[in-house]
Backbone as a printed PyTorch tensor [residue, N CA C, xyz], in Angstrom:
tensor([[[  0.1760, -45.2130, -28.6200],
         [ -0.6540, -44.1470, -29.0930],
         [ -0.3300, -42.8840, -28.3550]],

        [[ -0.0990, -41.8000, -29.1020],
         [  0.1930, -40.5760, -28.5100],
         [ -1.0380, -39.7870, -28.1460]],

        [[ -0.9180, -39.1180, -26.9830],
         [ -2.0450, -38.2500, -26.5650],
         [ -1.9030, -36.8960, -27.2740]],

        [[ -3.0140, -36.2900, -27.4970],
         [ -3.0140, -34.9720, -28.0810],
         [ -2.6440, -33.9280, -27.0400]],

        [[ -1.6280, -33.1640, -27.2270],
         [ -1.2180, -32.1170, -26.3060],
         [ -1.8700, -30.8160, -26.7670]],

        [[ -2.5050, -30.1820, -25.8210],
         [ -3.0980, -28.9070, -26.1160],
         [ -2.1170, -27.7680, -25.9800]],

        [[ -2.2990, -26.7840, -26.7760],
         [ -1.3840, -25.6260, -26.7370],
         [ -1.6640, -24.8310, -25.4290]],

        [[ -0.6130, -24.5420, -24.7000],
         [ -0.7740, -23.7380, -23.5220],
         [  0.0740, -22.4690, -23.7370]],

        [[ -0.4910, -21.3790, -23.4970],
         [  0.1900, -20.1000, -23.6740],
         [  0.9590, -19.7450, -22.4130]],

        [[  2.1270, -19.0960, -22.5960],
         [  2.8730, -18.6240, -21.4530],
         [  2.1400, -17.4570, -20.7230]],

        [[  1.0890, -16.9930, -21.3460],
         [  0.3050, -15.8830, -20.7590],
         [ -1.0220, -16.3270, -20.1980]],

        [[ -1.1350, -17.5740, -19.8110],
         [ -2.3760, -18.0350, -19.2230],
         [ -2.7110, -17.3600, -17.9150]],

        [[ -1.7020, -16.8440, -17.2130],
         [ -1.9700, -16.1250, -15.9760],
         [ -2.8170, -14.8910, -16.2050]],

        [[ -2.8170, -14.3860, -17.4450],
         [ -3.5770, -13.1760, -17.7280],
         [ -5.0980, -13.4430, -17.7440]],

        [[ -5.4790, -14.6640, -17.8700],
         [ -6.9190, -14.9860, -17.9050],
         [ -7.5740, -14.6970, -16.5440]],

        [[ -6.8090, -14.7500, -15.4630],
         [ -7.3600, -14.4930, -14.1350],
         [ -7.4230, -12.9990, -13.7950]],

        [[ -6.7260, -12.1410, -14.5730],
         [ -6.7370, -10.7270, -14.2650],
         [ -8.1310, -10.0870, -14.3290]],

        [[ -8.8820, -10.3080, -15.3820],
         [-10.2140,  -9.6950, -15.4230],
         [-11.0910, -10.1450, -14.2710]],

        [[-11.0270, -11.4370, -13.9400],
         [-11.8080, -11.9460, -12.8200],
         [-11.3190, -11.3450, -11.5320]],

        [[-10.0000, -11.1920, -11.3720],
         [ -9.4610, -10.5880, -10.1750],
         [-10.0070,  -9.1560,  -9.9760]],

        [[ -9.9490,  -8.3610, -11.0240],
         [-10.3960,  -6.9870, -10.9540],
         [-11.9200,  -6.8690, -10.7120]],

        [[-12.6900,  -7.6830, -11.3800],
         [-14.1480,  -7.6280, -11.2280],
         [-14.5740,  -8.0860,  -9.8640]],

        [[-14.0460,  -9.2680,  -9.4350],
         [-14.4930,  -9.8270,  -8.1460],
         [-14.0030,  -8.9890,  -7.0050]],

        [[-12.7410,  -8.5900,  -7.0560],
         [-12.2450,  -7.7590,  -5.9050],
         [-12.9850,  -6.4180,  -5.8770]],

        [[-13.2280,  -5.8160,  -6.9780],
         [-14.0070,  -4.5460,  -7.0450],
         [-15.4130,  -4.6700,  -6.5070]],

        [[-16.0970,  -5.7490,  -6.9330],
         [-17.4750,  -6.0080,  -6.4310],
         [-17.4630,  -6.3560,  -4.9590]],

        [[-16.5120,  -7.1520,  -4.5260],
         [-16.4990,  -7.5020,  -3.0870],
         [-16.2000,  -6.2670,  -2.2340]],

        [[-15.2960,  -5.4340,  -2.6340],
         [-14.9670,  -4.2290,  -1.8320],
         [-16.1890,  -3.2720,  -1.8400]],

        [[-16.8620,  -3.1570,  -3.0010],
         [-18.0250,  -2.2960,  -3.0910],
         [-19.1260,  -2.8100,  -2.1450]],

        [[-19.3660,  -4.1500,  -2.1570],
         [-20.4090,  -4.7280,  -1.3600],
         [-20.1140,  -4.5890,   0.1410]],

        [[-18.9080,  -4.9060,   0.5510],
         [-18.5310,  -4.8200,   1.9320],
         [-18.6350,  -3.3790,   2.4090]],

        [[-18.1460,  -2.4340,   1.6170],
         [-18.2780,  -1.0440,   1.9880],
         [-19.7520,  -0.6080,   2.1270]],

        [[-20.5900,  -1.0850,   1.2200],
         [-22.0150,  -0.7800,   1.2800],
         [-22.6160,  -1.3130,   2.5890]],

        [[-22.2390,  -2.5790,   2.9700],
         [-22.7450,  -3.1380,   4.2280],
         [-22.2550,  -2.3450,   5.4200]],

        [[-20.9440,  -2.0150,   5.4230],
         [-20.3870,  -1.2300,   6.5140],
         [-21.0670,   0.1600,   6.6180]],

        [[-21.3590,   0.7530,   5.5040],
         [-22.0590,   2.0670,   5.5210],
         [-23.4230,   1.9330,   6.1070]],

        [[-24.1470,   0.8750,   5.7740],
         [-25.4820,   0.6710,   6.3000],
         [-25.4440,   0.3960,   7.8130]],

        [[-24.5250,  -0.3840,   8.2270],
         [-24.4100,  -0.7340,   9.6900],
         [-24.0110,   0.5420,  10.4800]],

        [[-23.0460,   1.2990,   9.9660],
         [-22.5490,   2.4440,  10.7060],
         [-23.3100,   3.7810,  10.4310]],

        [[-24.2140,   3.7080,   9.4580],
         [-25.0040,   4.9490,   9.1150],
         [-24.1660,   6.0610,   8.5120]],

        [[-23.2430,   5.6820,   7.7020],
         [-22.3210,   6.6520,   7.0440],
         [-22.7240,   6.9090,   5.6040]],

        [[-22.7460,   8.1960,   5.2210],
         [-23.1190,   8.5470,   3.8180],
         [-21.9890,   8.2070,   2.9000]],

        [[-22.3460,   7.7900,   1.6780],
         [-21.3320,   7.5350,   0.6350],
         [-20.8790,   8.8650,   0.0710]],

        [[-19.5550,   8.9910,  -0.0950],
         [-19.0130,  10.1750,  -0.7160],
         [-19.0060,  10.0510,  -2.2160]],

        [[-19.1560,  11.1670,  -2.8760],
         [-19.1910,  11.1400,  -4.3660],
         [-17.8290,  10.7710,  -4.9090]],

        [[-17.8500,   9.9560,  -5.9770],
         [-16.6220,   9.5630,  -6.6410],
         [-16.0190,  10.7610,  -7.3700]],

        [[-14.7320,  10.8720,  -7.3560],
         [-13.9490,  11.8830,  -8.0910],
         [-14.3830,  13.2920,  -7.7100]],

        [[-14.8250,  13.4510,  -6.4570],
         [-15.1960,  14.7460,  -5.9900],
         [-14.5520,  15.0300,  -4.6500]],

        [[-14.0270,  16.2190,  -4.4340],
         [-13.4560,  16.5440,  -3.1620],
         [-14.5730,  17.0130,  -2.1700]],

        [[-15.7820,  17.2150,  -2.6800],
         [-16.8670,  17.6290,  -1.8010],
         [-17.2350,  16.4960,  -0.8490]],

        [[-17.1210,  16.7450,   0.4180],
         [-17.4830,  15.7470,   1.4630],
         [-16.3080,  14.8180,   1.8090]],

        [[-15.2580,  14.7680,   1.0180],
         [-14.1320,  13.9250,   1.3100],
         [-13.2690,  14.4610,   2.4030]],

        [[-13.0150,  15.7580,   2.3360],
         [-12.1720,  16.4150,   3.2940],
         [-12.9620,  16.9050,   4.4900]],

        [[-12.4110,  16.7750,   5.6850],
         [-13.0870,  17.2380,   6.8890],
         [-13.0390,  18.7310,   7.0310]],

        [[-11.8320,  19.3070,   6.6630],
         [-11.6590,  20.7530,   6.7450],
         [-10.5130,  21.1160,   5.7820]],

        [[-10.1650,  22.3830,   5.7310],
         [ -9.0920,  22.8730,   4.8550],
         [ -7.7480,  22.3250,   5.1850]],

        [[ -7.4710,  22.1370,   6.4740],
         [ -6.2040,  21.5550,   6.8860],
         [ -6.0680,  20.1540,   6.3450]],

        [[ -7.1480,  19.3540,   6.4120],
         [ -7.1440,  18.0090,   5.8920],
         [ -6.8350,  17.9810,   4.3700]],

        [[ -7.4720,  18.9070,   3.6730],
         [ -7.2480,  18.9910,   2.1960],
         [ -5.7890,  19.3580,   1.9150]],

        [[ -5.2380,  20.2470,   2.6840],
         [ -3.8420,  20.7140,   2.4880],
         [ -2.8570,  19.5460,   2.7460]],

        [[ -3.0250,  18.8380,   3.8250],
         [ -2.1260,  17.7500,   4.2180],
         [ -2.3190,  16.5900,   3.2080]],

        [[ -3.5190,  16.3280,   2.7480],
         [ -3.7470,  15.2630,   1.7420],
         [ -2.9430,  15.5840,   0.4770]],

        [[ -2.9370,  16.8430,   0.0910],
         [ -2.1660,  17.2020,  -1.0530],
         [ -0.6870,  16.8950,  -0.8830]],

        [[ -0.1490,  17.1790,   0.3020],
         [  1.2570,  16.8550,   0.5710],
         [  1.4630,  15.3620,   0.5250]],

        [[  0.5270,  14.5550,   1.0620],
         [  0.6700,  13.1130,   0.9700],
         [  0.6940,  12.6920,  -0.5330]],

        [[ -0.1860,  13.2170,  -1.2980],
         [ -0.3090,  12.7450,  -2.7360],
         [  0.9220,  13.1720,  -3.5040]],

        [[  1.3180,  14.4480,  -3.4010],
         [  2.4740,  14.9310,  -4.1550],
         [  3.7740,  14.2940,  -3.6690]],

        [[  3.8720,  14.1090,  -2.3970],
         [  5.0520,  13.4430,  -1.8200],
         [  5.1530,  12.0250,  -2.2920]],

        [[  3.9690,  11.3450,  -2.3690],
         [  3.9710,   9.9510,  -2.8680],
         [  4.4460,   9.8800,  -4.2780]],

        [[  3.9570,  10.7550,  -5.1100],
         [  4.3960,  10.7730,  -6.4990],
         [  5.8580,  10.9500,  -6.6360]],

        [[  6.4470,  11.9400,  -5.8870],
         [  7.8870,  12.1940,  -5.9190],
         [  8.6410,  10.9420,  -5.4490]],

        [[  8.1570,  10.3040,  -4.3700],
         [  8.8600,   9.1170,  -3.8860],
         [  8.7690,   7.9380,  -4.8490]],

        [[  7.6060,   7.8210,  -5.5110],
         [  7.4870,   6.7650,  -6.5440],
         [  8.4970,   6.9730,  -7.6860]],

        [[  8.6120,   8.1750,  -8.1240],
         [  9.5800,   8.4390,  -9.2220],
         [ 11.0120,   8.2030,  -8.7790]],

        [[ 11.3640,   8.6490,  -7.5540],
         [ 12.6900,   8.4600,  -7.0170],
         [ 12.9360,   6.9210,  -6.8990]],

        [[ 11.9930,   6.1540,  -6.3530],
         [ 12.1880,   4.7330,  -6.2060],
         [ 12.3780,   4.0230,  -7.5770]],

        [[ 11.5810,   4.4670,  -8.5620],
         [ 11.7390,   3.8120,  -9.8910],
         [ 13.1070,   4.1130, -10.4690]],

        [[ 13.6430,   5.2750, -10.3020],
         [ 14.9650,   5.5450, -10.8290],
         [ 16.1060,   4.9490, -10.0230]],

        [[ 15.8970,   4.8410,  -8.7230],
         [ 16.9280,   4.2340,  -7.8470],
         [ 17.0090,   2.7560,  -8.0550]],

        [[ 15.8670,   2.0860,  -8.0500],
         [ 15.8150,   0.6570,  -8.1300],
         [ 15.6230,   0.1180,  -9.5500]],

        [[ 15.3770,   0.9860, -10.4940],
         [ 15.1990,   0.5740, -11.8260],
         [ 13.7660,   0.2230, -12.1350]],

        [[ 13.4070,   0.2160, -13.3980],
         [ 12.0140,  -0.0340, -13.7490],
         [ 11.6860,  -1.5330, -13.6540]],

        [[ 12.6490,  -2.3830, -13.7660],
         [ 12.3910,  -3.8390, -13.6960],
         [ 12.1430,  -4.2280, -12.2620]],

        [[ 13.0990,  -3.9420, -11.4080],
         [ 12.9870,  -4.3380, -10.0180],
         [ 12.0890,  -3.3500,  -9.2480]],

        [[ 11.9320,  -2.1380,  -9.7580],
         [ 11.1730,  -1.1400,  -9.0580],
         [  9.7000,  -1.4050,  -8.9620]],

        [[  9.1800,  -2.2860,  -9.7970],
         [  7.7370,  -2.6030,  -9.8000],
         [  7.3160,  -3.2080,  -8.4620]],

        [[  8.1770,  -4.0610,  -7.8930],
         [  7.8120,  -4.6780,  -6.6110],
         [  7.7920,  -3.5880,  -5.5060]],

        [[  8.7550,  -2.6840,  -5.5870],
         [  8.7790,  -1.5740,  -4.6080],
         [  7.5580,  -0.6650,  -4.7810]],

        [[  7.1150,  -0.4820,  -5.9580],
         [  5.9680,   0.3660,  -6.2840],
         [  4.7140,  -0.1360,  -5.5390]],

        [[  4.4790,  -1.4570,  -5.6670],
         [  3.3330,  -2.1080,  -5.0470],
         [  3.4170,  -2.0310,  -3.5100]],

        [[  4.5690,  -2.4190,  -2.9910],
         [  4.8090,  -2.3940,  -1.5510],
         [  4.7140,  -0.9380,  -1.0370]],

        [[  5.3240,  -0.0520,  -1.7280],
         [  5.2830,   1.3560,  -1.2850],
         [  3.8810,   1.9080,  -1.2770]],

        [[  3.0440,   1.5110,  -2.2270],
         [  1.6360,   1.9250,  -2.2660],
         [  0.9540,   1.5630,  -0.9740]],

        [[  1.1000,   0.3310,  -0.5670],
         [  0.4560,  -0.1220,   0.6880],
         [  0.9880,   0.6130,   1.9000]],

        [[  2.2850,   0.8120,   1.9190],
         [  2.9310,   1.4250,   3.0430],
         [  2.6200,   2.9220,   3.1790]],

        [[  2.5340,   3.6310,   2.0570],
         [  2.2600,   5.0710,   2.1000],
         [  0.7650,   5.3590,   2.3230]],

        [[ -0.0860,   4.4580,   1.9100],
         [ -1.4990,   4.7380,   2.1000],
         [ -1.9670,   4.5560,   3.5570]],

        [[ -1.2370,   3.7790,   4.3440],
         [ -1.6050,   3.5370,   5.7440],
         [ -1.5460,   4.8110,   6.5850]],

        [[ -0.4500,   5.5740,   6.5280],
         [ -0.4160,   6.8140,   7.3680],
         [ -1.4190,   7.8390,   6.8690]],

        [[ -1.6500,   7.8430,   5.5180],
         [ -2.6340,   8.7430,   4.9560],
         [ -4.0380,   8.4540,   5.5080]],

        [[ -4.3700,   7.1420,   5.5430],
         [ -5.6910,   6.7690,   6.0720],
         [ -5.8100,   7.0100,   7.5810]],

        [[ -4.7350,   6.7940,   8.3070],
         [ -4.7290,   7.0270,   9.7650],
         [ -4.8890,   8.5220,  10.0470]],

        [[ -4.2790,   9.3740,   9.2520],
         [ -4.4380,  10.8130,   9.4020],
         [ -5.8950,  11.1550,   9.1430]],

        [[ -6.4900,  10.5980,   8.1330],
         [ -7.9100,  10.8660,   7.8470],
         [ -8.7820,  10.3900,   8.9900]],

        [[ -8.5080,   9.2530,   9.5980],
         [ -9.2360,   8.7420,  10.7120],
         [ -9.1380,   9.7220,  11.9030]],

        [[ -7.9500,  10.1830,  12.1400],
         [ -7.7030,  11.1320,  13.2390],
         [ -8.5600,  12.4120,  13.0850]],

        [[ -8.5270,  12.9740,  11.8800],
         [ -9.3230,  14.1830,  11.6480],
         [-10.8040,  13.9600,  11.6460]],

        [[-11.2150,  12.8220,  11.1190],
         [-12.6780,  12.4520,  11.1550],
         [-13.1660,  12.2840,  12.6180]],

        [[-12.3550,  11.6980,  13.4420],
         [-12.7220,  11.4570,  14.8120],
         [-12.9200,  12.8340,  15.5430]],

        [[-12.0360,  13.7950,  15.2120],
         [-12.0960,  15.0820,  15.9030],
         [-13.1190,  16.0350,  15.2830]],

        [[-13.3120,  15.9910,  13.9520],
         [-14.0750,  17.0710,  13.2960],
         [-15.2750,  16.6370,  12.4550]],

        [[-15.4910,  15.3520,  12.2120],
         [-16.5850,  14.9210,  11.3220],
         [-17.9440,  15.1210,  12.0060]],

        [[-18.9730,  15.3990,  11.1830],
         [-20.3330,  15.5540,  11.6970],
         [-20.8730,  14.2270,  12.1950]],

        [[-20.6360,  13.1510,  11.4280],
         [-21.1020,  11.8640,  11.8350],
         [-20.0280,  11.1790,  12.6950]],

        [[-20.3420,  10.7610,  13.8930],
         [-19.3310,  10.1310,  14.7800],
         [-18.8420,   8.7710,  14.3070]],

        [[-19.5400,   8.2110,  13.3390],
         [-19.1600,   6.8850,  12.8190],
         [-18.2760,   6.9530,  11.5470]],

        [[-18.0190,   8.1310,  11.0440],
         [-17.2200,   8.2900,   9.8140],
         [-15.8020,   7.7010,  10.0260]],

        [[-15.2210,   7.9860,  11.1770],
         [-13.8560,   7.5060,  11.4350],
         [-13.8290,   5.9790,  11.5550]],

        [[-14.8710,   5.3930,  12.0820],
         [-14.9520,   3.9360,  12.2320],
         [-15.0100,   3.2780,  10.8520]],

        [[-15.7760,   3.8600,   9.9340],
         [-15.8620,   3.3210,   8.6150],
         [-14.5070,   3.4110,   7.9290]],

        [[-13.8430,   4.5360,   8.0220],
         [-12.5390,   4.7460,   7.4030],
         [-11.5020,   3.7490,   8.0040]],

        [[-11.5970,   3.5680,   9.3170],
         [-10.6570,   2.6730,  10.0010],
         [-10.8470,   1.2090,   9.5480]],

        [[-12.1140,   0.8110,   9.2670],
         [-12.3630,  -0.5730,   8.8200],
         [-12.1520,  -0.7430,   7.3360]],

        [[-12.3740,   0.2850,   6.5400],
         [-12.3590,   0.1710,   5.0790],
         [-10.9780,  -0.2590,   4.5560]],

        [[ -9.9160,   0.3150,   5.0120],
         [ -8.5990,   0.0300,   4.4880],
         [ -8.1380,  -1.4220,   4.7470]],

        [[ -8.1440,  -1.9350,   5.9760],
         [ -7.7360,  -3.3050,   6.1590],
         [ -8.6090,  -4.3320,   5.5740]],

        [[ -9.8880,  -4.1020,   5.5310],
         [-10.8690,  -5.0160,   4.8860],
         [-10.6070,  -5.0750,   3.3750]],

        [[-10.3030,  -3.9050,   2.8140],
         [-10.0960,  -3.8630,   1.3370],
         [ -8.7530,  -4.6330,   1.0330]],

        [[ -7.7500,  -4.4770,   1.8660],
         [ -6.4950,  -5.1700,   1.6100],
         [ -6.7050,  -6.6960,   1.7190]],

        [[ -7.4770,  -7.1160,   2.7350],
         [ -7.6610,  -8.5450,   2.8630],
         [ -8.4300,  -9.1030,   1.6240]],

        [[ -9.4550,  -8.3840,   1.1840],
         [-10.1880,  -8.7960,  -0.0280],
         [ -9.2780,  -8.7960,  -1.2380]],

        [[ -8.4360,  -7.7870,  -1.4090],
         [ -7.5290,  -7.6450,  -2.5100],
         [ -6.5560,  -8.7860,  -2.5290]],

        [[ -5.9540,  -9.1260,  -1.3780],
         [ -4.9720, -10.2250,  -1.2850],
         [ -5.6480, -11.5970,  -1.5270]],

        [[ -6.8170, -11.7510,  -0.9590],
         [ -7.5570, -12.9910,  -1.1820],
         [ -7.8910, -13.2330,  -2.6210]],

        [[ -8.3560, -12.2240,  -3.3090],
         [ -8.6240, -12.3350,  -4.7200],
         [ -7.3200, -12.5580,  -5.5710]],

        [[ -6.2630, -11.9330,  -5.0970],
         [ -4.9760, -12.1310,  -5.8380],
         [ -4.5260, -13.5480,  -5.7520]],

        [[ -4.6000, -14.1530,  -4.5660],
         [ -4.2320, -15.5250,  -4.3520],
         [ -5.1270, -16.4530,  -5.1770]],

        [[ -6.4540, -16.1730,  -5.1820],
         [ -7.4250, -17.0020,  -5.8320],
         [ -7.3700, -16.9300,  -7.3600]],

        [[ -7.3180, -15.7510,  -7.9260],
         [ -7.4060, -15.5710,  -9.3930],
         [ -6.0970, -15.4540, -10.1320]],

        [[ -5.0300, -15.0140,  -9.4500],
         [ -3.7420, -14.8480, -10.0940],
         [ -2.6400, -15.4650,  -9.1820]],

        [[ -2.6570, -16.7580,  -8.9060],
         [ -1.6740, -17.3300,  -7.9760],
         [ -0.2550, -17.2070,  -8.4500]],

        [[ -0.0250, -17.2440,  -9.8130],
         [  1.2860, -17.1520, -10.3200],
         [  1.9040, -15.7590, -10.0680]],

        [[  1.1110, -14.7430, -10.2770],
         [  1.5710, -13.3720, -10.0100],
         [  1.8080, -13.1880,  -8.5500]],

        [[  0.8430, -13.6890,  -7.7060],
         [  1.0260, -13.5300,  -6.2600],
         [  2.2660, -14.2560,  -5.7640]],

        [[  2.5240, -15.4850,  -6.2780],
         [  3.6920, -16.2150,  -5.8740],
         [  4.9550, -15.4930,  -6.3060]],

        [[  4.9610, -14.9360,  -7.5080],
         [  6.1260, -14.1660,  -8.0050],
         [  6.3270, -12.9470,  -7.1130]],

        [[  5.2670, -12.2630,  -6.7250],
         [  5.3750, -11.1080,  -5.8690],
         [  5.9480, -11.5090,  -4.5110]],

        [[  5.4770, -12.6180,  -3.9520],
         [  5.9500, -13.0580,  -2.6280],
         [  7.4320, -13.5280,  -2.6950]],

        [[  7.8100, -14.1740,  -3.8140],
         [  9.2040, -14.5090,  -4.0040],
         [ 10.1060, -13.3150,  -4.0490]],

        [[  9.7020, -12.2960,  -4.7720],
         [ 10.5150, -11.0660,  -4.8830],
         [ 10.5520, -10.3250,  -3.5460]],

        [[  9.4100, -10.3480,  -2.8400],
         [  9.3780,  -9.7410,  -1.5450],
         [ 10.2760, -10.4420,  -0.5300]],

        [[ 10.3020, -11.7770,  -0.5520],
         [ 11.1660, -12.4970,   0.3740],
         [ 12.6270, -12.2820,   0.0360]],

        [[ 12.9380, -12.1120,  -1.2770],
         [ 14.3210, -11.8790,  -1.6540],
         [ 14.7930, -10.5150,  -1.1690]],

        [[ 13.8880,  -9.5540,  -1.1090],
         [ 14.1990,  -8.2180,  -0.6710],
         [ 14.5620,  -8.2540,   0.8270]],

        [[ 13.7070,  -8.9130,   1.6150],
         [ 13.9010,  -8.9390,   3.0710],
         [ 14.9760,  -9.9620,   3.5300]],

        [[ 15.3570, -10.8590,   2.6320],
         [ 16.4150, -11.8260,   3.0540],
         [ 17.8200, -11.2410,   2.8390]],

        [[ 17.9230, -10.1560,   2.0790],
         [ 19.2110,  -9.5540,   1.8060],
         [ 19.6410,  -8.6640,   2.9470]]])
């Protein structure tokens, strides 16, 4: 007697994407809320530069970071190609955002009104990455394994 085989789609990995985005977004939001309460830091408005920048110098340097990142992304996509360039894009995003956040921490420590602003910024980035990676492994293991395989092939060459 033959067993009934159910149809499996080659795109089953896509079912975990909505859960990945929702859970990682909610977890980051909740952890940031808890950190803000503990440190007594005010939440900055979304999509507003008001309160985000410590001073005009900070705003100017942030622009250089952002525009420089866009230029580097475009160069990397053309140098490594759009197929292989996607892995570099993700890796590059993590690598470029670290100095940007450290610069923000430096200026907040020196110039912010609240002495705990820099502590929140210093904790926010690594905690968000840990949550992001944990949710990636949990909800989209196939994509995460593919990413790790490509990453290991880059560093083994």
